[in-house]
Tab-separated table of C-alpha atoms and ligand atoms in Angstrom:
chain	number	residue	atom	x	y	z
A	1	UNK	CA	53.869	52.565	126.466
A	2	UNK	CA	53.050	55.806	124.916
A	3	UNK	CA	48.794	55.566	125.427
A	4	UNK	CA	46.892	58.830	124.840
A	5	UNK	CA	44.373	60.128	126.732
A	6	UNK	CA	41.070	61.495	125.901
A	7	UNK	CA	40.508	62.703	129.832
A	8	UNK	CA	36.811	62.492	129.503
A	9	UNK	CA	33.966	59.879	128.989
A	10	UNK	CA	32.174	61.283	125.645
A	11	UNK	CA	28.168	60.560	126.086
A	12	UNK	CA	26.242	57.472	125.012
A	13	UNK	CA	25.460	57.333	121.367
A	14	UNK	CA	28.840	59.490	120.377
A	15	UNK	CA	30.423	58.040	118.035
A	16	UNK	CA	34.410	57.629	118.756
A	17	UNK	CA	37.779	56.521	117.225
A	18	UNK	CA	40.739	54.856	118.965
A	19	UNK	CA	44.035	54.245	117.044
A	20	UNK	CA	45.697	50.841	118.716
A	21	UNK	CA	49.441	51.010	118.259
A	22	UNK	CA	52.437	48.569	118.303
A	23	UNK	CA	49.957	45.783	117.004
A	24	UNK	CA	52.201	43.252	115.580
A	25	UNK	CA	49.231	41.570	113.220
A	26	UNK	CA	48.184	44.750	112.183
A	27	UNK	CA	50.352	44.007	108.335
A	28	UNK	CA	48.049	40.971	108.312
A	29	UNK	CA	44.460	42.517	108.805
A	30	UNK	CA	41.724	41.894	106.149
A	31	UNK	CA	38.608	44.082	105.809
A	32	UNK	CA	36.412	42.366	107.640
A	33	UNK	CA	38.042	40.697	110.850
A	34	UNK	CA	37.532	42.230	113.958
A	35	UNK	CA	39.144	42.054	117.351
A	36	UNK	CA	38.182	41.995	120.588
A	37	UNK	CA	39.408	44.118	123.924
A	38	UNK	CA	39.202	43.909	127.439
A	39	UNK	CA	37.246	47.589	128.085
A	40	UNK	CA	38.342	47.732	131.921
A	41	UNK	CA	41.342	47.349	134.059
A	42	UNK	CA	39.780	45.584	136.757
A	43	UNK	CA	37.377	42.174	136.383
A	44	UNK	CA	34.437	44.091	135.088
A	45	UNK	CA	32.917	44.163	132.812
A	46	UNK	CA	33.869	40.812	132.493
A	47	UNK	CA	33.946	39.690	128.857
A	48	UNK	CA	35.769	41.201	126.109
A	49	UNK	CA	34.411	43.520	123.283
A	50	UNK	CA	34.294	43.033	119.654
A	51	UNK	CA	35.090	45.540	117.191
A	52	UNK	CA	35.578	45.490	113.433
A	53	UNK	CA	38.840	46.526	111.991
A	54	UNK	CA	38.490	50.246	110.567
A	55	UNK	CA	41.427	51.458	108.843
A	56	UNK	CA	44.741	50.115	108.753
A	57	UNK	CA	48.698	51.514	108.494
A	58	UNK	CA	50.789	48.217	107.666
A	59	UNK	CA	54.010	50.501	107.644
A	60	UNK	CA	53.589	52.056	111.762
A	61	UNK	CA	52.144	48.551	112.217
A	62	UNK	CA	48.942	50.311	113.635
A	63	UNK	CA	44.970	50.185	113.030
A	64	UNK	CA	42.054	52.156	113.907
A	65	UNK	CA	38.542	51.318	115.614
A	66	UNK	CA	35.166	53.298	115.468
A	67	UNK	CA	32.781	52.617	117.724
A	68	UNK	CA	29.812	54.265	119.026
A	69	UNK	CA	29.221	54.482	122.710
A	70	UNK	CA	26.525	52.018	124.362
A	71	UNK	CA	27.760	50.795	127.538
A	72	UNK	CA	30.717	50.429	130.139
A	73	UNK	CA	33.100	49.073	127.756
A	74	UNK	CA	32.621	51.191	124.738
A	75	UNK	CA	32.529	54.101	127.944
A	76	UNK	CA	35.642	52.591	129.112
A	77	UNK	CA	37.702	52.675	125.463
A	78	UNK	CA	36.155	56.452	124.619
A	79	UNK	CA	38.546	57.265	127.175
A	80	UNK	CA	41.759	56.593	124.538
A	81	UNK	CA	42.395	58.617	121.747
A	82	UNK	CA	45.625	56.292	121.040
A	83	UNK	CA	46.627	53.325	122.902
A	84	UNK	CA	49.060	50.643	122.627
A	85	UNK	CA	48.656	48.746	126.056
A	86	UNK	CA	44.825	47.467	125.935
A	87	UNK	CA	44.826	43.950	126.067
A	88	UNK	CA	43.632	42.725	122.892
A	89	UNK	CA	42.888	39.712	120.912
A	90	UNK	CA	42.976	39.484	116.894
A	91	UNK	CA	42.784	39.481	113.906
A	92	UNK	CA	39.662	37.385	114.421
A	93	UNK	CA	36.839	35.902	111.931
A	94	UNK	CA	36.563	35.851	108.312
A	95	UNK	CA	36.653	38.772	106.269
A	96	UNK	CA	35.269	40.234	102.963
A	97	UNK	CA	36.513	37.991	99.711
A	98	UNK	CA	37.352	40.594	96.425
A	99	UNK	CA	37.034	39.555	93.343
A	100	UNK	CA	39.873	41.147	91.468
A	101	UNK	CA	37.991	40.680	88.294
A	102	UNK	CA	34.385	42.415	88.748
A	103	UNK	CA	35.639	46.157	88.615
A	104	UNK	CA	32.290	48.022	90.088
A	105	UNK	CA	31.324	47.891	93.481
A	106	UNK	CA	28.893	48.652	95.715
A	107	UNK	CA	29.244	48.874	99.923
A	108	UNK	CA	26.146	49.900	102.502
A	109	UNK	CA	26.682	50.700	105.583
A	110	UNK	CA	23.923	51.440	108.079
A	111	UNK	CA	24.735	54.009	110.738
A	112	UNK	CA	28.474	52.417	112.768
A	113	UNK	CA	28.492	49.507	110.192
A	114	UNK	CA	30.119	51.960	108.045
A	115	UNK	CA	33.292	51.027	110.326
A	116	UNK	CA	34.312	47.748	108.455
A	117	UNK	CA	33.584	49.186	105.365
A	118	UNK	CA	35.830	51.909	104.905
A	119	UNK	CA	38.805	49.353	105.469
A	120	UNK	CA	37.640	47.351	102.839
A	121	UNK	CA	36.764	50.462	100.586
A	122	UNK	CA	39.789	51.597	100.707
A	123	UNK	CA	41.424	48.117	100.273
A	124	UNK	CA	39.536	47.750	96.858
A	125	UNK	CA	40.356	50.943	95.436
A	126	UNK	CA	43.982	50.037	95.720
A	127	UNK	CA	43.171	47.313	93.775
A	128	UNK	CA	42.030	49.245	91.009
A	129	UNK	CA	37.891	48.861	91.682
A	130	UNK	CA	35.487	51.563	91.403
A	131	UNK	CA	33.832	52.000	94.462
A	132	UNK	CA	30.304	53.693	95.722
A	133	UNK	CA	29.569	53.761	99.440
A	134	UNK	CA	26.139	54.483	100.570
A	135	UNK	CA	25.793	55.584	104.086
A	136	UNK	CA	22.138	55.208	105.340
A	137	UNK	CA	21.517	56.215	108.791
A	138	UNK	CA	18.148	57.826	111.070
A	139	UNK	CA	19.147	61.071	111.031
A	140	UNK	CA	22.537	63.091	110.788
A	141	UNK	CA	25.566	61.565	112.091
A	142	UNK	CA	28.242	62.932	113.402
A	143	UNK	CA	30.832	60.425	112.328
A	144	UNK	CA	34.750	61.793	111.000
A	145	UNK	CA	34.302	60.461	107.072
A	146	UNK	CA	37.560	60.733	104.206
A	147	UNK	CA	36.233	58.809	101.246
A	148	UNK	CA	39.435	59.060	99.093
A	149	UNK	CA	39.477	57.719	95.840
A	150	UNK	CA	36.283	56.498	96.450
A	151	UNK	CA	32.224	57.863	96.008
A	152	UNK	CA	30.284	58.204	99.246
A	153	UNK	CA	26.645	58.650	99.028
A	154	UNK	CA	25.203	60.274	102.469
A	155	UNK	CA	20.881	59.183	102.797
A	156	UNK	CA	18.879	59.603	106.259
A	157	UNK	CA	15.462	58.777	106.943
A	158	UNK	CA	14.590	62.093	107.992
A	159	UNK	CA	16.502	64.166	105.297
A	160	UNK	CA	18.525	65.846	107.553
A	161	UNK	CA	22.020	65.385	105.595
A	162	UNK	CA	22.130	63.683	102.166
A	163	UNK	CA	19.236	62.427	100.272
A	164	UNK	CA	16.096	61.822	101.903
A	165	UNK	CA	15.261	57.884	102.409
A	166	UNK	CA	16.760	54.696	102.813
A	167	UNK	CA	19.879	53.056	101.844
A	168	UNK	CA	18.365	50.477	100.197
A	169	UNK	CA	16.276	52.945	97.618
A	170	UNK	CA	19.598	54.249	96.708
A	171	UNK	CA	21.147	50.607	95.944
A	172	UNK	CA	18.297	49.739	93.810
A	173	UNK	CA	18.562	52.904	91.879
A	174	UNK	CA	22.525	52.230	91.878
A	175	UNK	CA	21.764	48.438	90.237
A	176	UNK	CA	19.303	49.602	87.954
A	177	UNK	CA	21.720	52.623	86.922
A	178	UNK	CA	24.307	49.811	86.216
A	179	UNK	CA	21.640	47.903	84.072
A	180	UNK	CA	22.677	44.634	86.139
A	181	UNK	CA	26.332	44.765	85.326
A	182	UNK	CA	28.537	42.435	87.382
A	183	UNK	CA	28.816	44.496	90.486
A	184	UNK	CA	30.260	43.266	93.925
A	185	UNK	CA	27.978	43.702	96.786
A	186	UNK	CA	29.035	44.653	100.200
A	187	UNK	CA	26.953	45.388	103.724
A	188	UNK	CA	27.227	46.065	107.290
A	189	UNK	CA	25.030	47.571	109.555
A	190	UNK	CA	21.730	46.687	111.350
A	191	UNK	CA	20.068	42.921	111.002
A	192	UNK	CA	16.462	44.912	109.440
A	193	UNK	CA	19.031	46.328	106.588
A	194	UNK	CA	21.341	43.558	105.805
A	195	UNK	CA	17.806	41.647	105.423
A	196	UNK	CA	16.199	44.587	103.072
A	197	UNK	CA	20.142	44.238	101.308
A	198	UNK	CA	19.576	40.375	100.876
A	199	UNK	CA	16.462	40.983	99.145
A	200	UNK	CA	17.541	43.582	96.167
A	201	UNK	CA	20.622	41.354	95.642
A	202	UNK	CA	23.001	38.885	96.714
A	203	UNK	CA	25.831	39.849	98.523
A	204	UNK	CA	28.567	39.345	101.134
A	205	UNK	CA	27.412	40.759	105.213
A	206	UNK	CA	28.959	40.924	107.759
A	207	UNK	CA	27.027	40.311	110.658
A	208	UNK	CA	26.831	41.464	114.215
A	209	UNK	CA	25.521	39.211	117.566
A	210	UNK	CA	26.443	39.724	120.671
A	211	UNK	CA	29.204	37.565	121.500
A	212	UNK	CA	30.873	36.309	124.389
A	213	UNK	CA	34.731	34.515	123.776
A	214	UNK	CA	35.011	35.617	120.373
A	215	UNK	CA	36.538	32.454	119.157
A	216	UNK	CA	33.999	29.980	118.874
A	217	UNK	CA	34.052	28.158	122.380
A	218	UNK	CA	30.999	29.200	123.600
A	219	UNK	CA	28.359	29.171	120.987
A	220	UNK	CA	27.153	32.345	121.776
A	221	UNK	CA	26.840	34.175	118.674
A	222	UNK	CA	24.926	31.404	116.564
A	223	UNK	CA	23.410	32.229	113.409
A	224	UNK	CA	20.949	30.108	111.684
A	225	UNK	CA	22.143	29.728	108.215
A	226	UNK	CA	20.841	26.737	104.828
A	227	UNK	CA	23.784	25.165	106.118
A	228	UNK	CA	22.415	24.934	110.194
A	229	UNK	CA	23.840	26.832	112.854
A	230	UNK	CA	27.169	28.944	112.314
A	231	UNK	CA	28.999	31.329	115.054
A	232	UNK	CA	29.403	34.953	113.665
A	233	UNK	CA	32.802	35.058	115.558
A	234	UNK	CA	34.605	32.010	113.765
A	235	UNK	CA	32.500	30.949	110.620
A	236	UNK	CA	31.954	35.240	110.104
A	237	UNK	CA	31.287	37.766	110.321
A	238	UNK	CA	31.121	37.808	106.680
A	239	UNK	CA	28.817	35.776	105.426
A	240	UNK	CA	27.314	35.404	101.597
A	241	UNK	CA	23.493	36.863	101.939
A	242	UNK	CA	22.505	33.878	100.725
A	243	UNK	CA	23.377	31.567	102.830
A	244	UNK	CA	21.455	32.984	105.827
A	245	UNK	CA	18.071	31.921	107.051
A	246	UNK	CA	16.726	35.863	107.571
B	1	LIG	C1	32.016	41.214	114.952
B	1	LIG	C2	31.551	42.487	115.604
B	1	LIG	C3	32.105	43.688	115.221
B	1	LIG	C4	31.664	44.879	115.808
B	1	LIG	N1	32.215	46.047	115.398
B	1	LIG	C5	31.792	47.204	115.920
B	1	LIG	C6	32.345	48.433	115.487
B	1	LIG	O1	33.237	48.464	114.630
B	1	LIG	N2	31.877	49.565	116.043
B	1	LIG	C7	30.879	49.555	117.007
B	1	LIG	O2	30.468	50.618	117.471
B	1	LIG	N3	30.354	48.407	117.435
B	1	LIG	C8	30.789	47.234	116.933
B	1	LIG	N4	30.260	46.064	117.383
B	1	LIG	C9	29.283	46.126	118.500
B	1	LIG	C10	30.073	46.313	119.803
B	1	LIG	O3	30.785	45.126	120.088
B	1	LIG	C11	29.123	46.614	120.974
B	1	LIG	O4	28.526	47.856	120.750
B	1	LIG	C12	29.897	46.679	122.271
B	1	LIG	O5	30.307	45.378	122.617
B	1	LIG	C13	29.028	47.250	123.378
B	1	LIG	O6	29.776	47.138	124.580
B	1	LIG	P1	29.427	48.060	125.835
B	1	LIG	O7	30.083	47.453	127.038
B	1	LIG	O8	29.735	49.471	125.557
B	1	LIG	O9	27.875	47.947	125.941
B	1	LIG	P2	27.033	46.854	126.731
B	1	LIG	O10	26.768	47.368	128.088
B	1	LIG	O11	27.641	45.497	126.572
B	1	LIG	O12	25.750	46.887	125.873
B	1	LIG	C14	25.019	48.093	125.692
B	1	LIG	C15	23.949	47.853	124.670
B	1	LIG	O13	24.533	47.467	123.408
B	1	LIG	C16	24.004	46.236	122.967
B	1	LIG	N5	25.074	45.429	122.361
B	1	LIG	C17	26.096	44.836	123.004
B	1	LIG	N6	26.851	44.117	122.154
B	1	LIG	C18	26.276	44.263	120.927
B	1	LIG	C19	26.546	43.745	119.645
B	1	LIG	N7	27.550	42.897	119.417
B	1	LIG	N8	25.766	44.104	118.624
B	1	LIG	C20	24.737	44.926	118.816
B	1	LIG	N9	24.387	45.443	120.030
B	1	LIG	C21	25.145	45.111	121.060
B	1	LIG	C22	23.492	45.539	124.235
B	1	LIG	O14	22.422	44.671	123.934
B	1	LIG	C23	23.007	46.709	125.065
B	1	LIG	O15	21.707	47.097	124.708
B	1	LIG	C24	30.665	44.859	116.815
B	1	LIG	C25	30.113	43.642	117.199
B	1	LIG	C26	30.539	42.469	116.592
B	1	LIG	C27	29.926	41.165	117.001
């Protein structure tokens, strides 16, 4: 047990980092899949959290989650800045599909959405594909970002860091830049974006509901897709844009 302590509770809204050690799966993570944690050490709160895989090292058998704080259990986890005894369950869901043979592509993330997506950014520049992040957000964040090897494009609403508007008037310069080459098409972040996304282009989301078991028992986290209802923990949370009834 070698957990690391933060010593304090950051405030609601901060945006925080936890490496989880001595994770046996963590070779076997694809961008995309999440976990889930128990964020107490008592009964409460009662059900376990999701969070999406953000960056992984195969070789110390490690991985990293980003979360911003909303509640008890995100309150709970700000606590560790390293941690290797939560009690957690993964790698869950489906994750992000590559295809090794469109070379261009394109990821935006709204606001803590960007968490899934630097995994997989970084996962597709190893495979030799040129990537552009765009990071839309309200105003300034103050999230820890290393794009390496990779373009990240900063906008906020208010103009307060990067260029002034919306992620989604930056992706429909980018496809218009790229005359409609093939391109593949990644997003995370809030439900009103990955709609505004769907609409430009067709692409691969990953989705986020509240959920309760994370593993498809309890039909919590429903989605209503062409296809009927799906559950965002075990169908997603990656799903193809098109598929979803917005
Ligand atoms: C597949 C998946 C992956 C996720 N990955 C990340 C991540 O990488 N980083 C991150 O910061 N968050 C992520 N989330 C959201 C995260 O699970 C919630 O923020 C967290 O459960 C809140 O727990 P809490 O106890 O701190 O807050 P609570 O007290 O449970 O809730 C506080 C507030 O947050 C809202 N909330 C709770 N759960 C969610 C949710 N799933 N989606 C949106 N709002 C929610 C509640 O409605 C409430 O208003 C993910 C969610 C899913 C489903």
């Amino acid at each position: 047990m070698s957990s690391k302590w933060r010593g304090t509770q950051a405030a609601k809204g901060t945006v925080c980092k936890t490496v989880i050690r001595r994770f046996e799966s963590a070779p076997r993570l694809i961008p995309g899949q999440f976990v889930t944690i128990r964020c107490g050490t008592g009964t409460e709160p009662l059900l376990r959290r999701p969070f999406a895989v953000h960056r992984v090292n195969r070789e110390e058998k490690s991985f990293e989650i980003l979360y911003e704080i909303k509640g008890e259990g995100t309150r709970f986890l700000s606590q560790y800045e390293e941690a290797d005894d939560l009690d957690i369950l993964g790698p869950l869901g489906n994750g992000f599909k590559i295809d090794l043979n469109i070379k261009n592509a394109i990821l935006v993330a709204g606001g803590i959405g960007i968490a899934p997506l630097t995994f997989l950014a970084e996962e597709l520049v190893k495979e030799k594909i040129n990537v552009t992040l765009i990071l839309g957000s309200k105003t300034k964040l103050d999230i820890p970002l290393s794009a390496i090897g990779y373009k990240l494009l900063i906008c906020t609403e208010d103009g307060s860091e990067g260029t002034k508007g919306l992620a989604t008037d930056l992706l429909n310069e980018f496809v218009r830049a790229q005359n409609f080459a093939p391109l593949q098409i990644y997003a995370c972040g809030p439900k009103a974006m990955l709609k505004a996304v769907a609409q430009i282009t067709n692409c691969q989301v990953s989705l986020e509901e509240i959920m309760a078991c994370g593993v498809g028992a309890c039909l919590g986290c429903a989605v209503k897709t062409k296809d009927g209802y799906k559950m965002v923990c075990k169908d997603g949370p990656v799903f193809n844009s098109e598929d979803i009834i917005w």
